[in-house]
PDB file of C-alpha atoms and ligand atoms in Angstrom:
ATOM      1  CA  UNK A1050      38.591  26.231 -16.295  1.00 60.00           C
ATOM      2  CA  UNK A1051      35.635  28.310 -15.144  1.00 81.00           C
ATOM      3  CA  UNK A1052      36.111  29.994 -11.784  1.00 93.00           C
ATOM      4  CA  UNK A1053      33.372  30.082  -9.108  1.00 95.00           C
ATOM      5  CA  UNK A1054      32.737  33.823  -9.574  1.00 98.00           C
ATOM      6  CA  UNK A1055      33.493  34.168 -13.298  1.00 97.00           C
ATOM      7  CA  UNK A1056      31.622  37.052 -14.872  1.00 97.00           C
ATOM      8  CA  UNK A1057      30.320  38.353 -11.563  1.00 98.00           C
ATOM      9  CA  UNK A1058      30.818  41.747  -9.932  1.00 98.00           C
ATOM     10  CA  UNK A1059      31.338  42.345  -6.202  1.00 99.00           C
ATOM     11  CA  UNK A1060      31.009  45.588  -4.232  1.00 99.00           C
ATOM     12  CA  UNK A1061      33.295  45.622  -1.187  1.00 99.00           C
ATOM     13  CA  UNK A1062      33.431  48.434   1.384  1.00 99.00           C
ATOM     14  CA  UNK A1063      36.425  49.052   3.624  1.00 98.00           C
ATOM     15  CA  UNK A1064      38.519  47.708   0.763  1.00 98.00           C
ATOM     16  CA  UNK A1065      41.620  49.908   1.200  1.00 98.00           C
ATOM     17  CA  UNK A1066      43.302  47.489   3.598  1.00 98.00           C
ATOM     18  CA  UNK A1067      42.799  44.748   6.172  1.00 98.00           C
ATOM     19  CA  UNK A1068      39.975  42.297   5.640  1.00 98.00           C
ATOM     20  CA  UNK A1069      38.345  44.304   2.837  1.00 98.00           C
ATOM     21  CA  UNK A1070      41.528  44.149   0.767  1.00 98.00           C
ATOM     22  CA  UNK A1071      41.807  40.387   1.389  1.00 98.00           C
ATOM     23  CA  UNK A1072      38.210  39.959   0.193  1.00 98.00           C
ATOM     24  CA  UNK A1073      38.942  41.981  -2.967  1.00 99.00           C
ATOM     25  CA  UNK A1074      42.024  39.902  -3.715  1.00 98.00           C
ATOM     26  CA  UNK A1075      40.245  36.598  -3.037  1.00 98.00           C
ATOM     27  CA  UNK A1076      37.023  37.318  -4.943  1.00 98.00           C
ATOM     28  CA  UNK A1077      38.991  38.607  -7.937  1.00 98.00           C
ATOM     29  CA  UNK A1078      41.158  35.474  -7.850  1.00 98.00           C
ATOM     30  CA  UNK A1079      37.883  33.550  -8.135  1.00 98.00           C
ATOM     31  CA  UNK A1080      36.853  35.528 -11.224  1.00 98.00           C
ATOM     32  CA  UNK A1081      34.933  38.585  -9.977  1.00 98.00           C
ATOM     33  CA  UNK A1082      35.404  42.198 -11.001  1.00 98.00           C
ATOM     34  CA  UNK A1083      35.562  44.446  -7.953  1.00 99.00           C
ATOM     35  CA  UNK A1084      34.048  47.776  -6.901  1.00 99.00           C
ATOM     36  CA  UNK A1085      36.341  48.791  -4.040  1.00 99.00           C
ATOM     37  CA  UNK A1086      34.957  51.488  -1.725  1.00 99.00           C
ATOM     38  CA  UNK A1087      36.753  53.069   1.206  1.00 98.00           C
ATOM     39  CA  UNK A1088      36.864  56.415   2.972  1.00 98.00           C
ATOM     40  CA  UNK A1089      40.631  56.277   2.265  1.00 98.00           C
ATOM     41  CA  UNK A1090      41.182  59.275   4.509  1.00 98.00           C
ATOM     42  CA  UNK A1091      40.741  60.404   8.104  1.00 98.00           C
ATOM     43  CA  UNK A1092      38.572  58.163  10.291  1.00 98.00           C
ATOM     44  CA  UNK A1093      36.602  59.804  13.155  1.00 97.00           C
ATOM     45  CA  UNK A1094      38.854  61.218  15.883  1.00 95.00           C
ATOM     46  CA  UNK A1095      37.474  58.647  18.371  1.00 93.00           C
ATOM     47  CA  UNK A1096      39.243  55.861  16.425  1.00 94.00           C
ATOM     48  CA  UNK A1097      42.508  54.840  18.188  1.00 90.00           C
ATOM     49  CA  UNK A1098      44.424  53.519  15.149  1.00 92.00           C
ATOM     50  CA  UNK A1099      45.758  54.952  11.893  1.00 93.00           C
ATOM     51  CA  UNK A1100      43.518  55.885   8.972  1.00 96.00           C
ATOM     52  CA  UNK A1101      43.986  54.403   5.502  1.00 97.00           C
ATOM     53  CA  UNK A1102      45.137  56.480   2.537  1.00 98.00           C
ATOM     54  CA  UNK A1103      44.244  56.876  -1.128  1.00 98.00           C
ATOM     55  CA  UNK A1104      47.442  54.950  -1.887  1.00 98.00           C
ATOM     56  CA  UNK A1105      46.139  52.015   0.161  1.00 98.00           C
ATOM     57  CA  UNK A1106      42.938  51.952  -1.891  1.00 98.00           C
ATOM     58  CA  UNK A1107      44.893  52.222  -5.149  1.00 98.00           C
ATOM     59  CA  UNK A1108      47.073  49.302  -4.044  1.00 98.00           C
ATOM     60  CA  UNK A1109      43.974  47.132  -3.529  1.00 98.00           C
ATOM     61  CA  UNK A1110      42.820  48.002  -7.049  1.00 98.00           C
ATOM     62  CA  UNK A1111      46.271  47.082  -8.403  1.00 98.00           C
ATOM     63  CA  UNK A1112      46.117  43.707  -6.636  1.00 98.00           C
ATOM     64  CA  UNK A1113      42.726  43.002  -8.227  1.00 98.00           C
ATOM     65  CA  UNK A1114      44.071  43.918 -11.662  1.00 98.00           C
ATOM     66  CA  UNK A1115      47.083  41.662 -11.064  1.00 98.00           C
ATOM     67  CA  UNK A1116      44.528  38.836 -10.800  1.00 98.00           C
ATOM     68  CA  UNK A1117      43.348  39.734 -14.310  1.00 98.00           C
ATOM     69  CA  UNK A1118      40.065  41.314 -13.200  1.00 98.00           C
ATOM     70  CA  UNK A1119      38.655  44.837 -13.466  1.00 98.00           C
ATOM     71  CA  UNK A1120      38.746  47.115 -10.432  1.00 98.00           C
ATOM     72  CA  UNK A1121      36.902  50.379  -9.875  1.00 98.00           C
ATOM     73  CA  UNK A1122      38.056  52.163  -6.720  1.00 98.00           C
ATOM     74  CA  UNK A1123      35.962  54.895  -5.118  1.00 98.00           C
ATOM     75  CA  UNK A1124      37.021  57.025  -2.148  1.00 98.00           C
ATOM     76  CA  UNK A1125      33.626  57.395  -0.496  1.00 98.00           C
ATOM     77  CA  UNK A1126      32.385  57.666   3.084  1.00 98.00           C
ATOM     78  CA  UNK A1127      29.710  54.985   3.590  1.00 98.00           C
ATOM     79  CA  UNK A1128      27.912  57.358   5.984  1.00 98.00           C
ATOM     80  CA  UNK A1129      27.056  59.521   2.939  1.00 98.00           C
ATOM     81  CA  UNK A1130      24.312  57.588   1.169  1.00 98.00           C
ATOM     82  CA  UNK A1131      24.055  59.981  -1.790  1.00 98.00           C
ATOM     83  CA  UNK A1132      27.781  59.808  -2.520  1.00 98.00           C
ATOM     84  CA  UNK A1133      27.767  56.031  -2.049  1.00 98.00           C
ATOM     85  CA  UNK A1134      24.764  55.533  -4.356  1.00 98.00           C
ATOM     86  CA  UNK A1135      26.371  57.785  -6.977  1.00 98.00           C
ATOM     87  CA  UNK A1136      29.639  55.835  -6.912  1.00 98.00           C
ATOM     88  CA  UNK A1137      27.928  52.435  -6.983  1.00 99.00           C
ATOM     89  CA  UNK A1138      25.519  53.436  -9.781  1.00 98.00           C
ATOM     90  CA  UNK A1139      28.415  54.627 -11.900  1.00 98.00           C
ATOM     91  CA  UNK A1140      30.586  51.567 -11.251  1.00 99.00           C
ATOM     92  CA  UNK A1141      27.737  49.124 -11.899  1.00 98.00           C
ATOM     93  CA  UNK A1142      27.013  51.025 -15.123  1.00 98.00           C
ATOM     94  CA  UNK A1143      30.637  50.597 -16.177  1.00 98.00           C
ATOM     95  CA  UNK A1144      30.937  46.925 -15.166  1.00 98.00           C
ATOM     96  CA  UNK A1145      27.458  45.961 -16.342  1.00 98.00           C
ATOM     97  CA  UNK A1146      26.040  44.156 -13.300  1.00 98.00           C
ATOM     98  CA  UNK A1147      26.234  43.529  -9.562  1.00 98.00           C
ATOM     99  CA  UNK A1148      26.075  40.115  -7.867  1.00 98.00           C
ATOM    100  CA  UNK A1149      27.765  40.347  -4.480  1.00 99.00           C
ATOM    101  CA  UNK A1150      27.909  42.958  -1.708  1.00 99.00           C
ATOM    102  CA  UNK A1151      30.427  42.673   1.121  1.00 99.00           C
ATOM    103  CA  UNK A1152      29.526  45.388   3.655  1.00 99.00           C
ATOM    104  CA  UNK A1153      32.801  45.218   5.527  1.00 98.00           C
ATOM    105  CA  UNK A1154      33.750  48.792   6.487  1.00 98.00           C
ATOM    106  CA  UNK A1155      33.638  49.469  10.197  1.00 98.00           C
ATOM    107  CA  UNK A1156      35.324  51.203  13.125  1.00 98.00           C
ATOM    108  CA  UNK A1157      36.041  50.258  16.716  1.00 96.00           C
ATOM    109  CA  UNK A1158      36.972  52.587  19.595  1.00 93.00           C
ATOM    110  CA  UNK A1159      37.259  50.655  22.888  1.00 91.00           C
ATOM    111  CA  UNK A1160      36.580  52.366  26.247  1.00 90.00           C
ATOM    112  CA  UNK A1161      35.083  51.418  29.596  1.00 91.00           C
ATOM    113  CA  UNK A1162      31.332  52.156  29.773  1.00 93.00           C
ATOM    114  CA  UNK A1163      31.698  55.473  31.616  1.00 93.00           C
ATOM    115  CA  UNK A1164      34.297  56.882  29.240  1.00 93.00           C
ATOM    116  CA  UNK A1165      32.468  56.382  25.934  1.00 95.00           C
ATOM    117  CA  UNK A1166      31.648  59.858  24.660  1.00 97.00           C
ATOM    118  CA  UNK A1167      28.380  60.656  22.879  1.00 97.00           C
ATOM    119  CA  UNK A1168      30.456  61.435  19.793  1.00 97.00           C
ATOM    120  CA  UNK A1169      32.239  58.051  19.861  1.00 97.00           C
ATOM    121  CA  UNK A1170      28.881  56.279  20.300  1.00 98.00           C
ATOM    122  CA  UNK A1171      27.418  58.217  17.370  1.00 98.00           C
ATOM    123  CA  UNK A1172      30.498  57.626  15.165  1.00 98.00           C
ATOM    124  CA  UNK A1173      30.273  53.887  15.793  1.00 98.00           C
ATOM    125  CA  UNK A1174      26.548  53.620  15.052  1.00 98.00           C
ATOM    126  CA  UNK A1175      26.796  55.964  12.043  1.00 98.00           C
ATOM    127  CA  UNK A1176      29.567  53.879  10.487  1.00 98.00           C
ATOM    128  CA  UNK A1177      28.803  50.316  11.530  1.00 98.00           C
ATOM    129  CA  UNK A1178      24.998  50.415  11.398  1.00 99.00           C
ATOM    130  CA  UNK A1179      23.862  53.279   9.158  1.00 98.00           C
ATOM    131  CA  UNK A1180      26.883  52.806   6.868  1.00 99.00           C
ATOM    132  CA  UNK A1181      26.123  49.098   6.518  1.00 99.00           C
ATOM    133  CA  UNK A1182      22.487  49.851   5.783  1.00 98.00           C
ATOM    134  CA  UNK A1183      23.553  52.516   3.244  1.00 99.00           C
ATOM    135  CA  UNK A1184      25.764  49.934   1.539  1.00 99.00           C
ATOM    136  CA  UNK A1185      22.921  47.472   1.080  1.00 99.00           C
ATOM    137  CA  UNK A1186      20.622  50.282  -0.063  1.00 98.00           C
ATOM    138  CA  UNK A1187      23.194  51.440  -2.633  1.00 99.00           C
ATOM    139  CA  UNK A1188      23.680  47.965  -4.092  1.00 98.00           C
ATOM    140  CA  UNK A1189      20.701  45.660  -3.549  1.00 98.00           C
ATOM    141  CA  UNK A1190      18.437  47.144  -6.239  1.00 98.00           C
ATOM    142  CA  UNK A1191      21.153  46.510  -8.822  1.00 98.00           C
ATOM    143  CA  UNK A1192      21.217  42.820  -7.853  1.00 98.00           C
ATOM    144  CA  UNK A1193      17.415  42.693  -8.007  1.00 98.00           C
ATOM    145  CA  UNK A1194      17.463  44.354 -11.438  1.00 98.00           C
ATOM    146  CA  UNK A1195      19.960  41.764 -12.738  1.00 98.00           C
ATOM    147  CA  UNK A1196      17.383  39.040 -12.126  1.00 98.00           C
ATOM    148  CA  UNK A1197      20.081  36.451 -11.388  1.00 98.00           C
ATOM    149  CA  UNK A1198      20.014  36.536  -7.594  1.00 98.00           C
ATOM    150  CA  UNK A1199      23.100  37.205  -5.522  1.00 98.00           C
ATOM    151  CA  UNK A1200      24.769  37.205  -2.147  1.00 99.00           C
ATOM    152  CA  UNK A1201      24.992  39.976   0.436  1.00 99.00           C
ATOM    153  CA  UNK A1202      27.465  39.547   3.281  1.00 99.00           C
ATOM    154  CA  UNK A1203      27.323  41.902   6.262  1.00 99.00           C
ATOM    155  CA  UNK A1204      30.489  41.821   8.358  1.00 98.00           C
ATOM    156  CA  UNK A1205      29.599  41.777  12.029  1.00 98.00           C
ATOM    157  CA  UNK A1206      31.879  40.512  14.775  1.00 97.00           C
ATOM    158  CA  UNK A1207      32.037  38.055  17.628  1.00 95.00           C
ATOM    159  CA  UNK A1208      30.808  41.178  19.455  1.00 95.00           C
ATOM    160  CA  UNK A1209      27.582  40.772  17.442  1.00 97.00           C
ATOM    161  CA  UNK A1210      27.069  37.273  18.848  1.00 96.00           C
ATOM    162  CA  UNK A1211      28.074  37.774  22.485  1.00 92.00           C
ATOM    163  CA  UNK A1212      29.022  40.860  24.473  1.00 87.00           C
ATOM    164  CA  UNK A1213      32.477  42.411  24.128  1.00 86.00           C
ATOM    165  CA  UNK A1214      33.545  44.234  27.246  1.00 87.00           C
ATOM    166  CA  UNK A1215      34.813  47.821  26.883  1.00 90.00           C
ATOM    167  CA  UNK A1216      32.899  48.176  23.624  1.00 93.00           C
ATOM    168  CA  UNK A1217      29.259  48.904  24.456  1.00 96.00           C
ATOM    169  CA  UNK A1218      28.801  50.996  21.302  1.00 98.00           C
ATOM    170  CA  UNK A1219      30.627  48.438  19.119  1.00 97.00           C
ATOM    171  CA  UNK A1220      28.706  45.524  20.671  1.00 97.00           C
ATOM    172  CA  UNK A1221      25.411  47.358  20.081  1.00 98.00           C
ATOM    173  CA  UNK A1222      26.389  48.142  16.491  1.00 98.00           C
ATOM    174  CA  UNK A1223      27.421  44.590  15.632  1.00 98.00           C
ATOM    175  CA  UNK A1224      24.307  43.049  17.208  1.00 98.00           C
ATOM    176  CA  UNK A1225      22.400  45.445  14.928  1.00 98.00           C
ATOM    177  CA  UNK A1226      24.356  44.186  11.908  1.00 98.00           C
ATOM    178  CA  UNK A1227      23.474  40.561  12.737  1.00 98.00           C
ATOM    179  CA  UNK A1228      19.783  41.469  13.014  1.00 98.00           C
ATOM    180  CA  UNK A1229      19.910  43.590   9.871  1.00 98.00           C
ATOM    181  CA  UNK A1230      21.229  40.649   7.835  1.00 98.00           C
ATOM    182  CA  UNK A1231      18.389  38.430   9.011  1.00 98.00           C
ATOM    183  CA  UNK A1232      15.764  41.090   8.300  1.00 98.00           C
ATOM    184  CA  UNK A1233      17.090  41.828   4.791  1.00 98.00           C
ATOM    185  CA  UNK A1234      17.211  38.055   4.134  1.00 98.00           C
ATOM    186  CA  UNK A1235      13.475  37.821   4.807  1.00 98.00           C
ATOM    187  CA  UNK A1236      12.549  40.390   2.162  1.00 98.00           C
ATOM    188  CA  UNK A1237      15.242  39.805  -0.476  1.00 98.00           C
ATOM    189  CA  UNK A1238      14.872  36.004  -0.556  1.00 98.00           C
ATOM    190  CA  UNK A1239      12.085  36.271  -3.156  1.00 98.00           C
ATOM    191  CA  UNK A1240      14.712  37.596  -5.599  1.00 98.00           C
ATOM    192  CA  UNK A1241      17.058  34.675  -4.791  1.00 98.00           C
ATOM    193  CA  UNK A1242      19.302  37.104  -2.939  1.00 99.00           C
ATOM    194  CA  UNK A1243      20.908  35.533   0.123  1.00 99.00           C
ATOM    195  CA  UNK A1244      21.864  37.737   3.067  1.00 99.00           C
ATOM    196  CA  UNK A1245      24.108  36.518   5.868  1.00 98.00           C
ATOM    197  CA  UNK A1246      26.277  38.044   8.576  1.00 98.00           C
ATOM    198  CA  UNK A1247      29.883  36.931   8.897  1.00 98.00           C
ATOM    199  CA  UNK A1248      31.266  37.359  12.378  1.00 98.00           C
ATOM    200  CA  UNK A1249      35.050  37.313  12.872  1.00 97.00           C
ATOM    201  CA  UNK A1250      36.902  37.096  16.160  1.00 94.00           C
ATOM    202  CA  UNK A1251      40.299  38.766  16.453  1.00 91.00           C
ATOM    203  CA  UNK A1252      41.865  39.390  13.042  1.00 94.00           C
ATOM    204  CA  UNK A1253      45.332  40.727  12.391  1.00 93.00           C
ATOM    205  CA  UNK A1254      44.585  44.059  10.651  1.00 95.00           C
ATOM    206  CA  UNK A1255      45.336  47.747  11.299  1.00 91.00           C
ATOM    207  CA  UNK A1256      42.137  47.914  13.416  1.00 91.00           C
ATOM    208  CA  UNK A1257      43.780  45.679  16.013  1.00 78.00           C
ATOM    209  CA  UNK A1258      47.063  47.626  16.151  1.00 73.00           C
ATOM    210  CA  UNK A1259      48.499  50.827  17.584  1.00 68.00           C
ATOM    211  CA  UNK A1260      46.650  52.532  20.400  1.00 72.00           C
ATOM    212  CA  UNK A1261      43.820  49.983  20.099  1.00 73.00           C
ATOM    213  CA  UNK A1262      45.706  47.378  22.152  1.00 71.00           C
ATOM    214  CA  UNK A1263      46.719  49.974  24.757  1.00 75.00           C
ATOM    215  CA  UNK A1264      43.122  51.210  25.021  1.00 73.00           C
ATOM    216  CA  UNK A1265      41.838  47.666  25.580  1.00 74.00           C
ATOM    217  CA  UNK A1266      44.601  46.783  28.032  1.00 76.00           C
ATOM    218  CA  UNK A1267      44.085  49.896  30.138  1.00 75.00           C
ATOM    219  CA  UNK A1268      40.331  49.184  30.316  1.00 73.00           C
ATOM    220  CA  UNK A1269      40.996  45.548  31.245  1.00 76.00           C
ATOM    221  CA  UNK A1270      43.437  46.535  34.008  1.00 81.00           C
ATOM    222  CA  UNK A1271      40.547  48.234  35.844  1.00 81.00           C
ATOM    223  CA  UNK A1272      38.224  45.206  35.506  1.00 84.00           C
ATOM    224  CA  UNK A1273      40.324  42.120  36.376  1.00 81.00           C
ATOM    225  CA  UNK A1274      37.223  39.897  36.779  1.00 82.00           C
ATOM    226  CA  UNK A1275      36.468  40.322  33.060  1.00 80.00           C
ATOM    227  CA  UNK A1276      39.862  39.157  31.885  1.00 76.00           C
ATOM    228  CA  UNK A1277      39.797  35.823  30.104  1.00 76.00           C
ATOM    229  CA  UNK A1278      36.154  35.987  29.010  1.00 78.00           C
ATOM    230  CA  UNK A1279      37.166  36.194  25.348  1.00 80.00           C
ATOM    231  CA  UNK A1280      39.583  33.270  25.273  1.00 85.00           C
ATOM    232  CA  UNK A1281      39.584  31.261  22.024  1.00 90.00           C
ATOM    233  CA  UNK A1282      38.820  27.517  22.066  1.00 92.00           C
ATOM    234  CA  UNK A1283      41.596  26.701  19.598  1.00 94.00           C
ATOM    235  CA  UNK A1284      45.334  27.151  20.207  1.00 92.00           C
ATOM    236  CA  UNK A1285      45.774  29.963  17.658  1.00 90.00           C
ATOM    237  CA  UNK A1286      44.299  33.196  19.052  1.00 86.00           C
ATOM    238  CA  UNK A1287      44.173  35.438  16.002  1.00 91.00           C
ATOM    239  CA  UNK A1288      43.075  34.926  12.391  1.00 95.00           C
ATOM    240  CA  UNK A1289      44.588  36.452   9.270  1.00 96.00           C
ATOM    241  CA  UNK A1290      42.412  38.497   6.881  1.00 98.00           C
ATOM    242  CA  UNK A1291      42.746  35.677   4.328  1.00 98.00           C
ATOM    243  CA  UNK A1292      41.059  33.274   6.775  1.00 98.00           C
ATOM    244  CA  UNK A1293      37.991  35.517   6.799  1.00 98.00           C
ATOM    245  CA  UNK A1294      38.220  35.869   2.997  1.00 98.00           C
ATOM    246  CA  UNK A1295      37.829  32.059   2.736  1.00 98.00           C
ATOM    247  CA  UNK A1296      34.396  32.396   4.354  1.00 98.00           C
ATOM    248  CA  UNK A1297      33.496  35.430   2.219  1.00 99.00           C
ATOM    249  CA  UNK A1298      34.402  33.490  -0.936  1.00 98.00           C
ATOM    250  CA  UNK A1299      32.167  30.599   0.147  1.00 98.00           C
ATOM    251  CA  UNK A1300      29.235  32.854   1.032  1.00 98.00           C
ATOM    252  CA  UNK A1301      29.646  34.729  -2.275  1.00 98.00           C
ATOM    253  CA  UNK A1302      29.669  31.528  -4.339  1.00 98.00           C
ATOM    254  CA  UNK A1303      26.929  29.106  -5.369  1.00 98.00           C
ATOM    255  CA  UNK A1304      28.420  26.545  -2.973  1.00 98.00           C
ATOM    256  CA  UNK A1305      26.388  28.290  -0.269  1.00 98.00           C
ATOM    257  CA  UNK A1306      23.280  28.630  -2.447  1.00 98.00           C
ATOM    258  CA  UNK A1307      20.919  27.438   0.301  1.00 98.00           C
ATOM    259  CA  UNK A1308      22.531  29.474   3.087  1.00 98.00           C
ATOM    260  CA  UNK A1309      20.660  32.629   4.028  1.00 98.00           C
ATOM    261  CA  UNK A1310      19.628  34.504   7.189  1.00 98.00           C
ATOM    262  CA  UNK A1311      22.418  32.823   9.095  1.00 98.00           C
ATOM    263  CA  UNK A1312      25.211  34.239  11.261  1.00 97.00           C
ATOM    264  CA  UNK A1313      28.483  32.557  10.375  1.00 98.00           C
ATOM    265  CA  UNK A1314      31.183  32.816  13.045  1.00 97.00           C
ATOM    266  CA  UNK A1315      34.863  32.603  12.099  1.00 97.00           C
ATOM    267  CA  UNK A1316      36.046  33.500  15.574  1.00 95.00           C
ATOM    268  CA  UNK A1317      38.235  30.660  16.870  1.00 95.00           C
ATOM    269  CA  UNK A1318      35.433  29.895  19.296  1.00 93.00           C
ATOM    270  CA  UNK A1319      35.369  33.127  21.320  1.00 90.00           C
ATOM    271  CA  UNK A1320      31.645  33.635  20.678  1.00 84.00           C
ATOM    272  CA  UNK A1321      30.570  30.169  21.890  1.00 77.00           C
ATOM    273  CA  UNK A1322      28.608  31.411  24.899  1.00 64.00           C
TER     274      UNK A1322
HETATM  275  N1  LIG B 945      40.157  43.249  13.200  1.00 69.66           N
HETATM  276  C1  LIG B 945      39.389  42.591  14.035  1.00 69.66           C
HETATM  277  O1  LIG B 945      39.877  42.028  15.023  1.00 69.66           O
HETATM  278  C2  LIG B 945      37.908  42.471  13.777  1.00 69.66           C
HETATM  279  C3  LIG B 945      37.182  41.546  14.515  1.00 69.66           C
HETATM  280  C4  LIG B 945      35.820  41.385  14.279  1.00 69.66           C
HETATM  281  C5  LIG B 945      35.190  42.154  13.313  1.00 69.66           C
HETATM  282  N2  LIG B 945      35.909  43.067  12.613  1.00 69.66           N
HETATM  283  C6  LIG B 945      35.197  43.839  11.585  1.00 69.66           C
HETATM  284  O2  LIG B 945      35.766  43.558  10.327  1.00 69.66           O
HETATM  285  C7  LIG B 945      35.566  44.659   9.434  1.00 69.66           C
HETATM  286  C8  LIG B 945      36.893  45.017   8.762  1.00 69.66           C
HETATM  287  O3  LIG B 945      37.791  45.506   9.745  1.00 69.66           O
HETATM  288  P1  LIG B 945      39.380  45.367   9.632  1.00 69.66           P
HETATM  289  O4  LIG B 945      39.808  44.491  10.725  1.00 69.66           O
HETATM  290  O5  LIG B 945      39.785  45.019   8.241  1.00 69.66           O
HETATM  291  O6  LIG B 945      39.809  46.876  10.017  1.00 69.66           O
HETATM  292  P2  LIG B 945      40.589  48.004   9.197  1.00 69.66           P
HETATM  293  O7  LIG B 945      40.518  49.236  10.020  1.00 69.66           O
HETATM  294  O8  LIG B 945      41.917  47.514   8.801  1.00 69.66           O
HETATM  295  O9  LIG B 945      39.721  48.170   7.872  1.00 69.66           O
HETATM  296  C9  LIG B 945      38.441  48.776   7.906  1.00 69.66           C
HETATM  297  C10 LIG B 945      38.291  49.624   6.671  1.00 69.66           C
HETATM  298  O10 LIG B 945      36.997  50.236   6.735  1.00 69.66           O
HETATM  299  C11 LIG B 945      37.143  51.570   6.266  1.00 69.66           C
HETATM  300  N3  LIG B 945      36.115  52.467   6.780  1.00 69.66           N
HETATM  301  C12 LIG B 945      35.877  52.793   8.074  1.00 69.66           C
HETATM  302  N4  LIG B 945      34.918  53.727   8.139  1.00 69.66           N
HETATM  303  C13 LIG B 945      34.532  53.980   6.851  1.00 69.66           C
HETATM  304  C14 LIG B 945      33.574  54.842   6.266  1.00 69.66           C
HETATM  305  N5  LIG B 945      32.809  55.654   7.012  1.00 69.66           N
HETATM  306  N6  LIG B 945      33.436  54.837   4.935  1.00 69.66           N
HETATM  307  C15 LIG B 945      34.203  54.022   4.160  1.00 69.66           C
HETATM  308  N7  LIG B 945      35.146  53.205   4.653  1.00 69.66           N
HETATM  309  C16 LIG B 945      35.298  53.169   5.980  1.00 69.66           C
HETATM  310  C17 LIG B 945      38.505  52.007   6.805  1.00 69.66           C
HETATM  311  O11 LIG B 945      38.979  53.114   6.097  1.00 69.66           O
HETATM  312  C18 LIG B 945      39.336  50.742   6.619  1.00 69.66           C
HETATM  313  O12 LIG B 945      40.021  50.725   5.394  1.00 69.66           O
HETATM  314  C19 LIG B 945      34.973  45.775  10.296  1.00 69.66           C
HETATM  315  O13 LIG B 945      33.579  45.820  10.111  1.00 69.66           O
HETATM  316  C20 LIG B 945      35.299  45.338  11.708  1.00 69.66           C
HETATM  317  O14 LIG B 945      34.399  45.871  12.658  1.00 69.66           O
HETATM  318  C21 LIG B 945      37.250  43.249  12.820  1.00 69.66           C
END
């Protein structure tokens, strides 16, 4: 039986672990070959959780191959547009085409407003905004050249829909991602390329672990009136990466062929106001 993404190729950034790995596993299970990009090494020092490794990225590639699809893994920093373009050009040359981009890589370093350093602000914008833009710039022309249309999914956050306290830089970066998706949608629509942002709430990944929780809790302790403003509407408060991958699979497939320039929230209702 033909699968929804049979014969297609997807570029996924931040694919070494967490949501990016879940997207690689899911899209390959639906028939796509995968170009898996990740820094797979030290994240900026402002990031309060562990960095992924080359082994993590290799494990994602193995999981894709276990689904019977091809995987090309590239350890690349999305802030480096030349390196990213080089890796994507080579992988698309090897796999023959590109149909889907999932710009998923991102960082988050929570702090109260007066403790965010210029370096942390710059790291967040460089990765989440410039890196996302670099990803589209490295891949979109290949989709245009294929002449078959495609789907570009920019991973934002509930913090791109409403404000997230103790994350001014992250909130600014994810609002930029939401706007970037809409703006790219306007110009790429003529090539039948759809561009949407996908905005998760809390997801159980390494980003939400370690010193991240302590950093958020210590900020919240100083601002008791802000506690409770990110409560979910549904009983379950945290999604699994596979729950977000369900939405990625839908946006990547022809089932969403008339969906573009939208911001899809999979956030358990935290972004409702
Ligand atoms: N976890 C959450 O609660 C949550 C909520 C909303 C949105 N998000 C967003 O979802 C996306 C995926 O995050 P996750 O939860 O899987 O976190 P994660 O930290 O587990 O995975 C993110 C991946 O991005 C990679 N990455 C970061 N900077 C990079 C760079 N410069 N170049 C290449 N790769 C880089 C990391 O190495 C990592 O493997 C991010 O954009 C994040 O902002 C996460």
